[in-house]
Amino acid sequence: MCNVELVEYNNELLEGNGSYCLRSKKKSSGYLNKNNWLNNRFEEGLKYVQVIDNKKQVGFIEYTEAEYSSRVVHADGYLVIHCLWVSEVGRGYGTRLINKCLEDAKKLAKKGVVVISNSKTSWAPSKEIFLKNDFQLIDTAPYDFELLVYPMSNVDEQPYFPNDWEERLKKFNNLTILRSFQCPYVEIATENIIAGANKLNIPVELIDLKDREELMELSPTPYGVFSVIYKGQLLTFHRLTVHSVIKKLRELS
């Protein structure tokens, strides 16, 4: 591990090296949107840390204070991990990145660190690496979401999910996309929804979530930054192929 280093990004490094996800398509709208999103979030204290092995990008972690987070969780006073990704497991990359987050939480005198996991999709981190690093599973939500916490102090109230997911869905009857560019794959995910809907002549309403307050109010899942709702039901919270979009829309029509 002597050639492995952690590099904390800022606006200058981001401009020079770019973000990790979708880096093979640096001219795509999704990649550009993500980098613009990161540039705006650094001022809020968001941390974007890459792990470099022999000068090669092999993983990253992204986290921020809960008050600015893109995940739907009540966790004031905590850091929230948005993403953790490594190109190869078993090399210790993930643990090093998690430890960096824990160190920052201690420096900031935070109550702890939380992360939202989902075993059914790669759009959210899997919980195993966090359980190995002493996180605790404390809450669950529909669609296989789980909330894990690494506590750093004794507090009376732990972080928790909202409990009005069904009520949120009922607000939307038309085919509606809720999105934020925290994830670069949201752009292609949006395009596939629109392409599938066009095949069936179904109009699409697109809502770009402008801030955390709106995200916390409207998102029907803890993931927060991408949701597709039709006739009061969740179509998806992650990318689908155009074929899958058409199939799901027909099932709900």
PDB file of C-alpha atoms in Angstrom:
ATOM      1  CA  MET A   1       0.000   0.000   0.000  1.00  0.00           C
ATOM      2  CA  CYS A   2       3.067   2.274  -0.039  1.00  0.00           C
ATOM      3  CA  ASN A   3       2.060   3.725  -3.433  1.00  0.00           C
ATOM      4  CA  VAL A   4      -1.517   4.398  -2.332  1.00  0.00           C
ATOM      5  CA  GLU A   5      -2.575   7.908  -1.382  1.00  0.00           C
ATOM      6  CA  LEU A   6      -5.805   9.745  -0.622  1.00  0.00           C
ATOM      7  CA  VAL A   7      -6.370  12.988  -2.492  1.00  0.00           C
ATOM      8  CA  GLU A   8      -8.989  15.428  -1.236  1.00  0.00           C
ATOM      9  CA  TYR A   9     -10.381  17.408  -4.129  1.00  0.00           C
ATOM     10  CA  ASN A  10     -11.071  21.118  -4.372  1.00  0.00           C
ATOM     11  CA  ASN A  11     -12.198  23.282  -7.288  1.00  0.00           C
ATOM     12  CA  GLU A  12      -8.700  23.438  -8.762  1.00  0.00           C
ATOM     13  CA  LEU A  13      -8.053  19.687  -8.610  1.00  0.00           C
ATOM     14  CA  LEU A  14     -11.515  18.960  -9.962  1.00  0.00           C
ATOM     15  CA  GLU A  15     -10.861  21.177 -12.971  1.00  0.00           C
ATOM     16  CA  GLY A  16      -7.560  19.437 -13.633  1.00  0.00           C
ATOM     17  CA  ASN A  17      -8.467  15.797 -12.958  1.00  0.00           C
ATOM     18  CA  GLY A  18     -12.249  15.598 -12.992  1.00  0.00           C
ATOM     19  CA  SER A  19     -14.564  13.417 -10.922  1.00  0.00           C
ATOM     20  CA  TYR A  20     -14.410   9.623 -10.799  1.00  0.00           C
ATOM     21  CA  CYS A  21     -17.732   8.379 -12.176  1.00  0.00           C
ATOM     22  CA  LEU A  22     -18.320   8.562 -15.944  1.00  0.00           C
ATOM     23  CA  ARG A  23     -14.758   9.825 -16.459  1.00  0.00           C
ATOM     24  CA  SER A  24     -14.545   7.897 -19.739  1.00  0.00           C
ATOM     25  CA  LYS A  25     -17.190  10.287 -21.112  1.00  0.00           C
ATOM     26  CA  LYS A  26     -15.903  13.659 -19.975  1.00  0.00           C
ATOM     27  CA  LYS A  27     -17.871  15.558 -22.620  1.00  0.00           C
ATOM     28  CA  SER A  28     -21.211  14.033 -21.659  1.00  0.00           C
ATOM     29  CA  SER A  29     -23.894  16.164 -20.031  1.00  0.00           C
ATOM     30  CA  GLY A  30     -23.987  13.884 -17.004  1.00  0.00           C
ATOM     31  CA  TYR A  31     -20.266  14.241 -16.334  1.00  0.00           C
ATOM     32  CA  LEU A  32     -20.298  18.005 -16.808  1.00  0.00           C
ATOM     33  CA  ASN A  33     -23.370  18.363 -14.590  1.00  0.00           C
ATOM     34  CA  LYS A  34     -21.688  16.340 -11.831  1.00  0.00           C
ATOM     35  CA  ASN A  35     -18.531  18.423 -11.908  1.00  0.00           C
ATOM     36  CA  ASN A  36     -20.537  21.641 -11.832  1.00  0.00           C
ATOM     37  CA  TRP A  37     -22.559  20.254  -8.913  1.00  0.00           C
ATOM     38  CA  LEU A  38     -19.355  19.404  -7.011  1.00  0.00           C
ATOM     39  CA  ASN A  39     -17.888  22.855  -7.586  1.00  0.00           C
ATOM     40  CA  ASN A  40     -20.963  24.424  -6.000  1.00  0.00           C
ATOM     41  CA  ARG A  41     -20.972  22.007  -3.051  1.00  0.00           C
ATOM     42  CA  PHE A  42     -17.351  22.485  -1.982  1.00  0.00           C
ATOM     43  CA  GLU A  43     -18.368  25.822  -0.493  1.00  0.00           C
ATOM     44  CA  GLU A  44     -20.809  23.949   1.767  1.00  0.00           C
ATOM     45  CA  GLY A  45     -18.020  21.737   3.086  1.00  0.00           C
ATOM     46  CA  LEU A  46     -18.623  18.675   0.922  1.00  0.00           C
ATOM     47  CA  LYS A  47     -15.655  16.306   0.800  1.00  0.00           C
ATOM     48  CA  TYR A  48     -14.728  14.425  -2.359  1.00  0.00           C
ATOM     49  CA  VAL A  49     -11.745  12.150  -1.793  1.00  0.00           C
ATOM     50  CA  GLN A  50     -10.155   9.850  -4.350  1.00  0.00           C
ATOM     51  CA  VAL A  51      -7.837   6.957  -3.617  1.00  0.00           C
ATOM     52  CA  ILE A  52      -4.872   6.806  -5.993  1.00  0.00           C
ATOM     53  CA  ASP A  53      -2.784   3.655  -6.471  1.00  0.00           C
ATOM     54  CA  ASN A  54       0.376   4.004  -8.559  1.00  0.00           C
ATOM     55  CA  LYS A  55      -0.997   7.269  -9.974  1.00  0.00           C
ATOM     56  CA  LYS A  56      -4.228   5.555 -11.074  1.00  0.00           C
ATOM     57  CA  GLN A  57      -7.705   6.518  -9.835  1.00  0.00           C
ATOM     58  CA  VAL A  58      -9.089   3.408  -8.095  1.00  0.00           C
ATOM     59  CA  GLY A  59     -11.942   4.714  -5.974  1.00  0.00           C
ATOM     60  CA  PHE A  60     -13.562   7.596  -4.144  1.00  0.00           C
ATOM     61  CA  ILE A  61     -15.806   8.656  -1.295  1.00  0.00           C
ATOM     62  CA  GLU A  62     -18.172  11.627  -1.128  1.00  0.00           C
ATOM     63  CA  TYR A  63     -19.656  12.966   2.094  1.00  0.00           C
ATOM     64  CA  THR A  64     -21.055  16.136   3.602  1.00  0.00           C
ATOM     65  CA  GLU A  65     -22.865  17.489   6.623  1.00  0.00           C
ATOM     66  CA  ALA A  66     -26.408  16.159   6.927  1.00  0.00           C
ATOM     67  CA  GLU A  67     -27.814  19.673   6.682  1.00  0.00           C
ATOM     68  CA  TYR A  68     -26.531  19.829   3.070  1.00  0.00           C
ATOM     69  CA  SER A  69     -26.886  16.176   2.157  1.00  0.00           C
ATOM     70  CA  SER A  70     -28.600  14.712  -0.919  1.00  0.00           C
ATOM     71  CA  ARG A  71     -30.020  11.763   1.017  1.00  0.00           C
ATOM     72  CA  VAL A  72     -33.442  11.755   2.653  1.00  0.00           C
ATOM     73  CA  VAL A  73     -32.583  11.161   6.287  1.00  0.00           C
ATOM     74  CA  HIS A  74     -32.989  13.125   9.503  1.00  0.00           C
ATOM     75  CA  ALA A  75     -29.428  13.273  10.860  1.00  0.00           C
ATOM     76  CA  ASP A  76     -28.603  16.787  12.007  1.00  0.00           C
ATOM     77  CA  GLY A  77     -25.142  16.924  13.544  1.00  0.00           C
ATOM     78  CA  TYR A  78     -23.864  13.946  11.516  1.00  0.00           C
ATOM     79  CA  LEU A  79     -21.855  13.526   8.342  1.00  0.00           C
ATOM     80  CA  VAL A  80     -23.675  11.680   5.546  1.00  0.00           C
ATOM     81  CA  ILE A  81     -21.791   9.516   3.063  1.00  0.00           C
ATOM     82  CA  HIS A  82     -23.309   9.864  -0.404  1.00  0.00           C
ATOM     83  CA  CYS A  83     -21.110   7.437  -2.305  1.00  0.00           C
ATOM     84  CA  LEU A  84     -18.299   4.954  -1.794  1.00  0.00           C
ATOM     85  CA  TRP A  85     -16.846   3.124  -4.761  1.00  0.00           C
ATOM     86  CA  VAL A  86     -13.638   1.177  -5.385  1.00  0.00           C
ATOM     87  CA  SER A  87     -12.496  -0.550  -8.536  1.00  0.00           C
ATOM     88  CA  GLU A  88     -11.139  -3.603  -6.688  1.00  0.00           C
ATOM     89  CA  VAL A  89     -12.210  -5.111  -3.372  1.00  0.00           C
ATOM     90  CA  GLY A  90      -9.812  -6.709  -0.885  1.00  0.00           C
ATOM     91  CA  ARG A  91      -7.149  -4.046  -1.253  1.00  0.00           C
ATOM     92  CA  GLY A  92      -8.209  -1.928   1.713  1.00  0.00           C
ATOM     93  CA  TYR A  93      -9.255   1.030  -0.416  1.00  0.00           C
ATOM     94  CA  GLY A  94     -12.767   1.200   1.015  1.00  0.00           C
ATOM     95  CA  THR A  95     -11.630   1.077   4.636  1.00  0.00           C
ATOM     96  CA  ARG A  96      -9.069   3.830   4.059  1.00  0.00           C
ATOM     97  CA  LEU A  97     -11.724   6.058   2.539  1.00  0.00           C
ATOM     98  CA  ILE A  98     -14.175   5.364   5.366  1.00  0.00           C
ATOM     99  CA  ASN A  99     -11.483   6.106   7.956  1.00  0.00           C
ATOM    100  CA  LYS A 100     -10.830   9.455   6.278  1.00  0.00           C
ATOM    101  CA  CYS A 101     -14.525  10.307   6.706  1.00  0.00           C
ATOM    102  CA  LEU A 102     -14.486   9.212  10.357  1.00  0.00           C
ATOM    103  CA  GLU A 103     -11.404  11.336  11.032  1.00  0.00           C
ATOM    104  CA  ASP A 104     -13.114  14.386   9.562  1.00  0.00           C
ATOM    105  CA  ALA A 105     -16.230  13.719  11.635  1.00  0.00           C
ATOM    106  CA  LYS A 106     -14.107  13.684  14.796  1.00  0.00           C
ATOM    107  CA  LYS A 107     -12.330  16.916  13.820  1.00  0.00           C
ATOM    108  CA  LEU A 108     -15.700  18.583  13.261  1.00  0.00           C
ATOM    109  CA  ALA A 109     -17.046  17.222  16.583  1.00  0.00           C
ATOM    110  CA  LYS A 110     -19.914  15.495  14.789  1.00  0.00           C
ATOM    111  CA  LYS A 111     -22.285  13.077  16.507  1.00  0.00           C
ATOM    112  CA  GLY A 112     -21.232  10.414  14.019  1.00  0.00           C
ATOM    113  CA  VAL A 113     -21.448   9.317  10.383  1.00  0.00           C
ATOM    114  CA  VAL A 114     -24.395   7.801   8.538  1.00  0.00           C
ATOM    115  CA  VAL A 115     -24.747   6.045   5.199  1.00  0.00           C
ATOM    116  CA  ILE A 116     -27.745   4.742   3.272  1.00  0.00           C
ATOM    117  CA  SER A 117     -27.267   1.327   1.704  1.00  0.00           C
ATOM    118  CA  ASN A 118     -29.267  -0.829  -0.685  1.00  0.00           C
ATOM    119  CA  SER A 119     -28.415  -4.423  -1.535  1.00  0.00           C
ATOM    120  CA  LYS A 120     -30.551  -4.489  -4.695  1.00  0.00           C
ATOM    121  CA  THR A 121     -28.800  -1.759  -6.685  1.00  0.00           C
ATOM    122  CA  SER A 122     -25.302  -0.366  -7.201  1.00  0.00           C
ATOM    123  CA  TRP A 123     -26.746   3.140  -7.054  1.00  0.00           C
ATOM    124  CA  ALA A 124     -26.262   3.049  -3.284  1.00  0.00           C
ATOM    125  CA  PRO A 125     -23.340   1.551  -1.336  1.00  0.00           C
ATOM    126  CA  SER A 126     -23.650  -2.002  -0.034  1.00  0.00           C
ATOM    127  CA  LYS A 127     -23.658  -2.326   3.741  1.00  0.00           C
ATOM    128  CA  GLU A 128     -21.009  -5.045   4.203  1.00  0.00           C
ATOM    129  CA  ILE A 129     -17.961  -2.761   4.142  1.00  0.00           C
ATOM    130  CA  PHE A 130     -19.603  -0.467   6.689  1.00  0.00           C
ATOM    131  CA  LEU A 131     -20.573  -3.285   9.044  1.00  0.00           C
ATOM    132  CA  LYS A 132     -16.947  -4.456   8.918  1.00  0.00           C
ATOM    133  CA  ASN A 133     -15.932  -0.960  10.001  1.00  0.00           C
ATOM    134  CA  ASP A 134     -18.246  -0.898  13.055  1.00  0.00           C
ATOM    135  CA  PHE A 135     -21.275   0.855  11.593  1.00  0.00           C
ATOM    136  CA  GLN A 136     -24.640  -0.239  13.019  1.00  0.00           C
ATOM    137  CA  LEU A 137     -27.890  -0.867  11.147  1.00  0.00           C
ATOM    138  CA  ILE A 138     -30.553   1.289  12.816  1.00  0.00           C
ATOM    139  CA  ASP A 139     -33.432   1.844  10.380  1.00  0.00           C
ATOM    140  CA  THR A 140     -35.015   0.588   7.164  1.00  0.00           C
ATOM    141  CA  ALA A 141     -37.248   2.012   4.453  1.00  0.00           C
ATOM    142  CA  PRO A 142     -39.227   0.605   1.500  1.00  0.00           C
ATOM    143  CA  TYR A 143     -37.413  -0.641  -1.615  1.00  0.00           C
ATOM    144  CA  ASP A 144     -34.636  -2.298   0.451  1.00  0.00           C
ATOM    145  CA  PHE A 145     -33.040   0.863   1.833  1.00  0.00           C
ATOM    146  CA  GLU A 146     -31.126   0.621   5.116  1.00  0.00           C
ATOM    147  CA  LEU A 147     -29.670   3.265   7.391  1.00  0.00           C
ATOM    148  CA  LEU A 148     -26.339   2.633   9.096  1.00  0.00           C
ATOM    149  CA  VAL A 149     -24.604   4.810  11.666  1.00  0.00           C
ATOM    150  CA  TYR A 150     -21.168   5.098  13.224  1.00  0.00           C
ATOM    151  CA  PRO A 151     -21.884   6.899  16.512  1.00  0.00           C
ATOM    152  CA  MET A 152     -19.282   9.142  18.103  1.00  0.00           C
ATOM    153  CA  SER A 153     -21.232  10.307  21.115  1.00  0.00           C
ATOM    154  CA  ASN A 154     -24.130   9.190  23.273  1.00  0.00           C
ATOM    155  CA  VAL A 155     -27.257  10.894  21.968  1.00  0.00           C
ATOM    156  CA  ASP A 156     -30.891  10.395  22.904  1.00  0.00           C
ATOM    157  CA  GLU A 157     -32.181  10.490  19.339  1.00  0.00           C
ATOM    158  CA  GLN A 158     -30.510   8.531  16.566  1.00  0.00           C
ATOM    159  CA  PRO A 159     -30.766   9.412  12.865  1.00  0.00           C
ATOM    160  CA  TYR A 160     -33.932   8.126  11.225  1.00  0.00           C
ATOM    161  CA  PHE A 161     -35.851   7.926   7.961  1.00  0.00           C
ATOM    162  CA  PRO A 162     -39.132   9.738   7.347  1.00  0.00           C
ATOM    163  CA  ASN A 163     -42.182   7.469   7.532  1.00  0.00           C
ATOM    164  CA  ASP A 164     -44.471   9.082   4.951  1.00  0.00           C
ATOM    165  CA  TRP A 165     -43.159   7.462   1.776  1.00  0.00           C
ATOM    166  CA  GLU A 166     -46.600   6.378   0.517  1.00  0.00           C
ATOM    167  CA  GLU A 167     -48.056   9.851   1.074  1.00  0.00           C
ATOM    168  CA  ARG A 168     -45.248  11.349  -0.997  1.00  0.00           C
ATOM    169  CA  LEU A 169     -46.044   9.073  -3.930  1.00  0.00           C
ATOM    170  CA  LYS A 170     -49.713  10.056  -3.899  1.00  0.00           C
ATOM    171  CA  LYS A 171     -48.793  13.635  -4.754  1.00  0.00           C
ATOM    172  CA  PHE A 172     -47.930  12.596  -8.312  1.00  0.00           C
ATOM    173  CA  ASN A 173     -50.341  11.148 -10.855  1.00  0.00           C
ATOM    174  CA  ASN A 174     -48.647  12.199 -14.089  1.00  0.00           C
ATOM    175  CA  LEU A 175     -45.358  10.594 -15.089  1.00  0.00           C
ATOM    176  CA  THR A 176     -42.906  12.693 -13.080  1.00  0.00           C
ATOM    177  CA  ILE A 177     -39.125  12.682 -12.768  1.00  0.00           C
ATOM    178  CA  LEU A 178     -37.562  14.196  -9.643  1.00  0.00           C
ATOM    179  CA  ARG A 179     -33.835  14.678  -9.969  1.00  0.00           C
ATOM    180  CA  SER A 180     -30.625  16.337  -8.822  1.00  0.00           C
ATOM    181  CA  PHE A 181     -27.194  16.102 -10.425  1.00  0.00           C
ATOM    182  CA  GLN A 182     -25.414  14.666  -7.393  1.00  0.00           C
ATOM    183  CA  CYS A 183     -25.088  11.520  -9.545  1.00  0.00           C
ATOM    184  CA  PRO A 184     -23.736  11.861 -13.110  1.00  0.00           C
ATOM    185  CA  TYR A 185     -25.837   8.926 -14.327  1.00  0.00           C
ATOM    186  CA  VAL A 186     -29.052  10.851 -13.643  1.00  0.00           C
ATOM    187  CA  GLU A 187     -28.838  12.455 -17.098  1.00  0.00           C
ATOM    188  CA  ILE A 188     -28.875   9.178 -19.060  1.00  0.00           C
ATOM    189  CA  ALA A 189     -31.450   7.768 -16.647  1.00  0.00           C
ATOM    190  CA  THR A 190     -33.670  10.759 -17.445  1.00  0.00           C
ATOM    191  CA  GLU A 191     -33.153  10.357 -21.183  1.00  0.00           C
ATOM    192  CA  ASN A 192     -34.208   6.704 -21.034  1.00  0.00           C
ATOM    193  CA  ILE A 193     -37.405   7.541 -19.143  1.00  0.00           C
ATOM    194  CA  ILE A 194     -38.318  10.213 -21.683  1.00  0.00           C
ATOM    195  CA  ALA A 195     -37.498   7.931 -24.634  1.00  0.00           C
ATOM    196  CA  GLY A 196     -39.670   5.134 -23.243  1.00  0.00           C
ATOM    197  CA  ALA A 197     -42.517   7.498 -22.415  1.00  0.00           C
ATOM    198  CA  ASN A 198     -42.403   9.000 -25.909  1.00  0.00           C
ATOM    199  CA  LYS A 199     -42.865   5.531 -27.406  1.00  0.00           C
ATOM    200  CA  LEU A 200     -46.147   5.282 -25.493  1.00  0.00           C
ATOM    201  CA  ASN A 201     -47.145   8.929 -26.022  1.00  0.00           C
ATOM    202  CA  ILE A 202     -47.041   9.592 -22.275  1.00  0.00           C
ATOM    203  CA  PRO A 203     -46.074  13.174 -21.329  1.00  0.00           C
ATOM    204  CA  VAL A 204     -43.283  13.619 -18.782  1.00  0.00           C
ATOM    205  CA  GLU A 205     -43.013  16.245 -16.059  1.00  0.00           C
ATOM    206  CA  LEU A 206     -39.445  17.026 -14.985  1.00  0.00           C
ATOM    207  CA  ILE A 207     -38.684  18.558 -11.593  1.00  0.00           C
ATOM    208  CA  ASP A 208     -35.102  19.607 -10.881  1.00  0.00           C
ATOM    209  CA  LEU A 209     -34.796  19.641  -7.087  1.00  0.00           C
ATOM    210  CA  LYS A 210     -33.357  23.033  -6.219  1.00  0.00           C
ATOM    211  CA  ASP A 211     -32.312  22.455  -2.598  1.00  0.00           C
ATOM    212  CA  ARG A 212     -32.311  20.040   0.329  1.00  0.00           C
ATOM    213  CA  GLU A 213     -35.598  21.365   1.665  1.00  0.00           C
ATOM    214  CA  GLU A 214     -37.392  20.420  -1.542  1.00  0.00           C
ATOM    215  CA  LEU A 215     -35.611  17.056  -1.698  1.00  0.00           C
ATOM    216  CA  MET A 216     -36.636  16.222   1.879  1.00  0.00           C
ATOM    217  CA  GLU A 217     -40.226  17.163   1.150  1.00  0.00           C
ATOM    218  CA  LEU A 218     -40.759  15.452  -2.198  1.00  0.00           C
ATOM    219  CA  SER A 219     -38.428  12.480  -2.646  1.00  0.00           C
ATOM    220  CA  PRO A 220     -40.281   9.138  -2.239  1.00  0.00           C
ATOM    221  CA  THR A 221     -37.104   7.200  -1.353  1.00  0.00           C
ATOM    222  CA  PRO A 222     -34.030   7.811   0.825  1.00  0.00           C
ATOM    223  CA  TYR A 223     -31.836   7.941  -2.286  1.00  0.00           C
ATOM    224  CA  GLY A 224     -33.178  11.390  -2.999  1.00  0.00           C
ATOM    225  CA  VAL A 225     -31.587  12.450  -6.268  1.00  0.00           C
ATOM    226  CA  PHE A 226     -33.578  10.400  -8.790  1.00  0.00           C
ATOM    227  CA  SER A 227     -37.156   9.195  -8.601  1.00  0.00           C
ATOM    228  CA  VAL A 228     -39.711   8.401 -11.280  1.00  0.00           C
ATOM    229  CA  ILE A 229     -43.356   8.287 -10.244  1.00  0.00           C
ATOM    230  CA  TYR A 230     -46.447   7.369 -12.280  1.00  0.00           C
ATOM    231  CA  LYS A 231     -50.033   7.227 -11.077  1.00  0.00           C
ATOM    232  CA  GLY A 232     -48.947   7.423  -7.446  1.00  0.00           C
ATOM    233  CA  GLN A 233     -46.492   4.526  -7.739  1.00  0.00           C
ATOM    234  CA  LEU A 234     -42.698   4.431  -7.847  1.00  0.00           C
ATOM    235  CA  LEU A 235     -41.480   3.420 -11.280  1.00  0.00           C
ATOM    236  CA  THR A 236     -37.780   3.482 -10.345  1.00  0.00           C
ATOM    237  CA  PHE A 237     -35.084   5.279  -8.359  1.00  0.00           C
ATOM    238  CA  HIS A 238     -32.219   4.166 -10.631  1.00  0.00           C
ATOM    239  CA  ARG A 239     -31.388   3.921 -14.314  1.00  0.00           C
ATOM    240  CA  LEU A 240     -33.514   1.656 -16.501  1.00  0.00           C
ATOM    241  CA  THR A 241     -33.093   0.661 -20.138  1.00  0.00           C
ATOM    242  CA  VAL A 242     -35.645   2.117 -22.533  1.00  0.00           C
ATOM    243  CA  HIS A 243     -37.134  -1.361 -22.932  1.00  0.00           C
ATOM    244  CA  SER A 244     -37.582  -1.690 -19.153  1.00  0.00           C
ATOM    245  CA  VAL A 245     -39.164   1.758 -18.987  1.00  0.00           C
ATOM    246  CA  ILE A 246     -41.752   0.794 -21.618  1.00  0.00           C
ATOM    247  CA  LYS A 247     -42.492  -2.489 -19.847  1.00  0.00           C
ATOM    248  CA  LYS A 248     -42.987  -0.855 -16.464  1.00  0.00           C
ATOM    249  CA  LEU A 249     -45.152   1.936 -17.877  1.00  0.00           C
ATOM    250  CA  ARG A 250     -47.399  -0.582 -19.596  1.00  0.00           C
ATOM    251  CA  GLU A 251     -47.779  -2.483 -16.332  1.00  0.00           C
ATOM    252  CA  LEU A 252     -48.975   0.689 -14.595  1.00  0.00           C
ATOM    253  CA  SER A 253     -51.175   1.963 -17.432  1.00  0.00           C
TER     254      SER A 253
END
